[in-house]
Amino acid sequence: MQTKIRSSLPNQHQQLLSVWQQCIESFQKKHDLQHVLKIKELITEHHYFRHLQLFHLEINHEIVGFIGLAYQKIEMFYVHPKYIGLGVGSALLKYALSLGIQEVDILENHPDLQHFYQKHGFEVIARSAWDTQGQLCPTLHLRLHPHC
């Protein structure tokens, strides 16, 4: 099995959107449909991917996960559901950490994500009732522990 982390090019954005949609569909019950539609609008109509530094992990030439970075923060991070638990997320996160990433926001109703980030040295520094798009969606703000 061949794996590579690469910079994502504009002609790969549709594949990244496909991974995002697979993730959202697998966790649909945890997401408000209006919130999902708003994010999809940002991605497709407002070309959100163009505003991020994007990297993806390929296994046998198939994109199975991606991470979007802005400044020192993770803005998007998705792994195709059939690859969760196989090290794809850890590999992408370690790559992002090597680029100086310090922060990430996660939805509070995903304790597994909180555990994942804490395992990699992040700690909760704040909580807010609203997400960055202004939606009522309890969010945890995490920062890399200074000693990591």
PDB file of C-alpha atoms in Angstrom:
ATOM      1  CA  MET A   1       0.000   0.000   0.000  1.00  0.00           C
ATOM      2  CA  GLN A   2       1.475   3.319  -1.142  1.00  0.00           C
ATOM      3  CA  THR A   3       0.691   6.419   0.934  1.00  0.00           C
ATOM      4  CA  LYS A   4       1.710  10.014   0.241  1.00  0.00           C
ATOM      5  CA  ILE A   5       0.818  13.406   1.635  1.00  0.00           C
ATOM      6  CA  ARG A   6       0.670  16.009  -1.103  1.00  0.00           C
ATOM      7  CA  SER A   7      -0.339  19.615  -1.600  1.00  0.00           C
ATOM      8  CA  SER A   8      -3.834  19.671  -3.065  1.00  0.00           C
ATOM      9  CA  LEU A   9      -4.265  21.373  -6.422  1.00  0.00           C
ATOM     10  CA  PRO A  10      -7.406  23.176  -7.635  1.00  0.00           C
ATOM     11  CA  ASN A  11      -8.207  20.305 -10.015  1.00  0.00           C
ATOM     12  CA  GLN A  12      -8.450  18.027  -6.938  1.00  0.00           C
ATOM     13  CA  HIS A  13     -10.974  20.176  -5.070  1.00  0.00           C
ATOM     14  CA  GLN A  14     -13.878  18.064  -6.316  1.00  0.00           C
ATOM     15  CA  GLN A  15     -12.246  14.960  -4.832  1.00  0.00           C
ATOM     16  CA  LEU A  16     -11.760  16.783  -1.515  1.00  0.00           C
ATOM     17  CA  LEU A  17     -15.418  17.812  -1.579  1.00  0.00           C
ATOM     18  CA  SER A  18     -16.337  14.163  -2.133  1.00  0.00           C
ATOM     19  CA  VAL A  19     -14.350  13.107   0.977  1.00  0.00           C
ATOM     20  CA  TRP A  20     -16.053  15.910   2.947  1.00  0.00           C
ATOM     21  CA  GLN A  21     -19.500  14.746   1.789  1.00  0.00           C
ATOM     22  CA  GLN A  22     -18.754  11.124   2.736  1.00  0.00           C
ATOM     23  CA  CYS A  23     -17.736  12.272   6.215  1.00  0.00           C
ATOM     24  CA  ILE A  24     -20.814  14.435   6.658  1.00  0.00           C
ATOM     25  CA  GLU A  25     -23.134  11.651   5.456  1.00  0.00           C
ATOM     26  CA  SER A  26     -21.593   9.159   7.872  1.00  0.00           C
ATOM     27  CA  PHE A  27     -22.082  11.560  10.801  1.00  0.00           C
ATOM     28  CA  GLN A  28     -25.302  13.193   9.556  1.00  0.00           C
ATOM     29  CA  LYS A  29     -27.182  12.600  12.794  1.00  0.00           C
ATOM     30  CA  LYS A  30     -24.657  14.779  14.628  1.00  0.00           C
ATOM     31  CA  HIS A  31     -24.985  17.721  12.235  1.00  0.00           C
ATOM     32  CA  ASP A  32     -27.763  20.212  11.652  1.00  0.00           C
ATOM     33  CA  LEU A  33     -28.745  20.060   7.954  1.00  0.00           C
ATOM     34  CA  GLN A  34     -28.847  23.871   7.619  1.00  0.00           C
ATOM     35  CA  HIS A  35     -25.334  24.083   9.054  1.00  0.00           C
ATOM     36  CA  VAL A  36     -24.096  21.470   6.563  1.00  0.00           C
ATOM     37  CA  LEU A  37     -25.720  23.309   3.651  1.00  0.00           C
ATOM     38  CA  LYS A  38     -24.100  26.574   4.774  1.00  0.00           C
ATOM     39  CA  ILE A  39     -20.650  24.956   4.835  1.00  0.00           C
ATOM     40  CA  LYS A  40     -21.217  23.337   1.435  1.00  0.00           C
ATOM     41  CA  GLU A  41     -22.182  26.748   0.062  1.00  0.00           C
ATOM     42  CA  LEU A  42     -18.949  28.222   1.420  1.00  0.00           C
ATOM     43  CA  ILE A  43     -16.949  25.440  -0.219  1.00  0.00           C
ATOM     44  CA  THR A  44     -18.666  25.415  -3.605  1.00  0.00           C
ATOM     45  CA  GLU A  45     -20.029  28.905  -4.250  1.00  0.00           C
ATOM     46  CA  HIS A  46     -17.532  30.973  -2.309  1.00  0.00           C
ATOM     47  CA  HIS A  47     -14.499  28.822  -3.230  1.00  0.00           C
ATOM     48  CA  TYR A  48     -13.474  28.268   0.392  1.00  0.00           C
ATOM     49  CA  PHE A  49     -10.778  25.775  -0.596  1.00  0.00           C
ATOM     50  CA  ARG A  50      -8.896  28.561  -2.406  1.00  0.00           C
ATOM     51  CA  HIS A  51      -8.412  30.372   0.896  1.00  0.00           C
ATOM     52  CA  LEU A  52      -6.702  27.455   2.602  1.00  0.00           C
ATOM     53  CA  GLN A  53      -3.414  25.684   2.355  1.00  0.00           C
ATOM     54  CA  LEU A  54      -4.676  22.181   1.514  1.00  0.00           C
ATOM     55  CA  PHE A  55      -2.904  18.854   1.895  1.00  0.00           C
ATOM     56  CA  HIS A  56      -4.278  15.401   1.272  1.00  0.00           C
ATOM     57  CA  LEU A  57      -3.218  11.852   1.917  1.00  0.00           C
ATOM     58  CA  GLU A  58      -3.412   9.360  -0.911  1.00  0.00           C
ATOM     59  CA  ILE A  59      -3.490   5.610  -0.617  1.00  0.00           C
ATOM     60  CA  ASN A  60      -2.865   3.879  -3.933  1.00  0.00           C
ATOM     61  CA  HIS A  61      -3.577   7.188  -5.765  1.00  0.00           C
ATOM     62  CA  GLU A  62      -6.953   7.698  -4.006  1.00  0.00           C
ATOM     63  CA  ILE A  63      -7.509  10.748  -1.768  1.00  0.00           C
ATOM     64  CA  VAL A  64      -8.652   9.369   1.583  1.00  0.00           C
ATOM     65  CA  GLY A  65      -8.295  12.419   3.797  1.00  0.00           C
ATOM     66  CA  PHE A  66      -7.384  16.082   3.738  1.00  0.00           C
ATOM     67  CA  ILE A  67      -6.516  18.991   5.976  1.00  0.00           C
ATOM     68  CA  GLY A  68      -6.985  22.699   5.329  1.00  0.00           C
ATOM     69  CA  LEU A  69      -4.781  25.213   7.126  1.00  0.00           C
ATOM     70  CA  ALA A  70      -4.827  28.980   7.531  1.00  0.00           C
ATOM     71  CA  TYR A  71      -2.047  30.716   9.401  1.00  0.00           C
ATOM     72  CA  GLN A  72      -1.427  28.450  12.420  1.00  0.00           C
ATOM     73  CA  LYS A  73      -4.895  26.927  12.587  1.00  0.00           C
ATOM     74  CA  ILE A  74      -6.603  23.839  11.221  1.00  0.00           C
ATOM     75  CA  GLU A  75      -9.760  25.030   9.438  1.00  0.00           C
ATOM     76  CA  MET A  76     -10.866  21.746   7.849  1.00  0.00           C
ATOM     77  CA  PHE A  77      -9.855  18.177   8.579  1.00  0.00           C
ATOM     78  CA  TYR A  78     -11.663  15.159   7.155  1.00  0.00           C
ATOM     79  CA  VAL A  79     -10.826  11.485   6.751  1.00  0.00           C
ATOM     80  CA  HIS A  80     -13.000   9.212   4.631  1.00  0.00           C
ATOM     81  CA  PRO A  81     -15.059   7.066   7.052  1.00  0.00           C
ATOM     82  CA  LYS A  82     -13.680   3.763   5.786  1.00  0.00           C
ATOM     83  CA  TYR A  83     -10.140   4.934   6.651  1.00  0.00           C
ATOM     84  CA  ILE A  84     -10.812   6.165  10.198  1.00  0.00           C
ATOM     85  CA  GLY A  85      -8.670   4.341  12.742  1.00  0.00           C
ATOM     86  CA  LEU A  86      -5.988   3.425  10.200  1.00  0.00           C
ATOM     87  CA  GLY A  87      -3.559   6.272  10.946  1.00  0.00           C
ATOM     88  CA  VAL A  88      -4.645   8.608   8.134  1.00  0.00           C
ATOM     89  CA  GLY A  89      -5.736  11.360  10.521  1.00  0.00           C
ATOM     90  CA  SER A  90      -2.624  11.024  12.670  1.00  0.00           C
ATOM     91  CA  ALA A  91      -0.374  11.240   9.609  1.00  0.00           C
ATOM     92  CA  LEU A  92      -2.132  14.375   8.347  1.00  0.00           C
ATOM     93  CA  LEU A  93      -2.076  15.990  11.790  1.00  0.00           C
ATOM     94  CA  LYS A  94       1.622  15.241  12.285  1.00  0.00           C
ATOM     95  CA  TYR A  95       2.290  16.794   8.886  1.00  0.00           C
ATOM     96  CA  ALA A  96       0.322  19.913   9.874  1.00  0.00           C
ATOM     97  CA  LEU A  97       2.195  20.100  13.178  1.00  0.00           C
ATOM     98  CA  SER A  98       5.476  20.039  11.261  1.00  0.00           C
ATOM     99  CA  LEU A  99       4.221  23.173   9.461  1.00  0.00           C
ATOM    100  CA  GLY A 100       3.641  24.984  12.766  1.00  0.00           C
ATOM    101  CA  ILE A 101      -0.069  24.451  13.337  1.00  0.00           C
ATOM    102  CA  GLN A 102      -1.094  25.530  16.854  1.00  0.00           C
ATOM    103  CA  GLU A 103      -4.915  25.672  17.007  1.00  0.00           C
ATOM    104  CA  VAL A 104      -8.119  23.944  16.003  1.00  0.00           C
ATOM    105  CA  ASP A 105     -11.820  24.333  16.762  1.00  0.00           C
ATOM    106  CA  ILE A 106     -14.008  21.235  17.077  1.00  0.00           C
ATOM    107  CA  LEU A 107     -17.674  20.628  17.680  1.00  0.00           C
ATOM    108  CA  GLU A 108     -18.340  19.793  21.297  1.00  0.00           C
ATOM    109  CA  ASN A 109     -20.626  16.876  20.381  1.00  0.00           C
ATOM    110  CA  HIS A 110     -17.631  14.899  19.043  1.00  0.00           C
ATOM    111  CA  PRO A 111     -15.802  13.617  22.152  1.00  0.00           C
ATOM    112  CA  ASP A 112     -13.792  11.244  19.955  1.00  0.00           C
ATOM    113  CA  LEU A 113     -12.260  14.256  18.178  1.00  0.00           C
ATOM    114  CA  GLN A 114     -11.390  15.873  21.473  1.00  0.00           C
ATOM    115  CA  HIS A 115      -9.634  12.668  22.547  1.00  0.00           C
ATOM    116  CA  PHE A 116      -7.801  12.482  19.182  1.00  0.00           C
ATOM    117  CA  TYR A 117      -6.417  16.000  19.522  1.00  0.00           C
ATOM    118  CA  GLN A 118      -5.560  15.594  23.203  1.00  0.00           C
ATOM    119  CA  LYS A 119      -3.617  12.441  22.313  1.00  0.00           C
ATOM    120  CA  HIS A 120      -1.560  14.631  19.960  1.00  0.00           C
ATOM    121  CA  GLY A 121      -0.826  17.312  22.558  1.00  0.00           C
ATOM    122  CA  PHE A 122      -3.758  19.730  22.231  1.00  0.00           C
ATOM    123  CA  GLU A 123      -5.696  21.095  25.190  1.00  0.00           C
ATOM    124  CA  VAL A 124      -9.039  22.839  25.454  1.00  0.00           C
ATOM    125  CA  ILE A 125      -8.507  26.549  26.077  1.00  0.00           C
ATOM    126  CA  ALA A 126     -12.069  27.844  25.639  1.00  0.00           C
ATOM    127  CA  ARG A 127     -15.639  26.942  24.768  1.00  0.00           C
ATOM    128  CA  SER A 128     -18.192  28.960  22.856  1.00  0.00           C
ATOM    129  CA  ALA A 129     -21.840  28.397  22.029  1.00  0.00           C
ATOM    130  CA  TRP A 130     -21.328  29.612  18.449  1.00  0.00           C
ATOM    131  CA  ASP A 131     -19.103  28.352  15.644  1.00  0.00           C
ATOM    132  CA  THR A 132     -17.047  30.558  13.317  1.00  0.00           C
ATOM    133  CA  GLN A 133     -19.960  30.842  10.845  1.00  0.00           C
ATOM    134  CA  GLY A 134     -22.190  32.277  13.553  1.00  0.00           C
ATOM    135  CA  GLN A 135     -24.257  29.119  13.950  1.00  0.00           C
ATOM    136  CA  LEU A 136     -25.492  28.016  17.360  1.00  0.00           C
ATOM    137  CA  CYS A 137     -23.162  25.059  17.651  1.00  0.00           C
ATOM    138  CA  PRO A 138     -21.158  24.465  20.848  1.00  0.00           C
ATOM    139  CA  THR A 139     -17.509  24.604  19.896  1.00  0.00           C
ATOM    140  CA  LEU A 140     -14.310  23.783  21.762  1.00  0.00           C
ATOM    141  CA  HIS A 141     -11.189  25.818  21.012  1.00  0.00           C
ATOM    142  CA  LEU A 142      -7.991  23.804  21.329  1.00  0.00           C
ATOM    143  CA  ARG A 143      -4.364  24.857  21.286  1.00  0.00           C
ATOM    144  CA  LEU A 144      -1.212  22.769  21.131  1.00  0.00           C
ATOM    145  CA  HIS A 145       0.290  22.450  24.591  1.00  0.00           C
ATOM    146  CA  PRO A 146       3.487  24.576  24.706  1.00  0.00           C
ATOM    147  CA  HIS A 147       5.653  21.582  25.664  1.00  0.00           C
ATOM    148  CA  CYS A 148       4.684  19.473  22.632  1.00  0.00           C
TER     149      CYS A 148
END
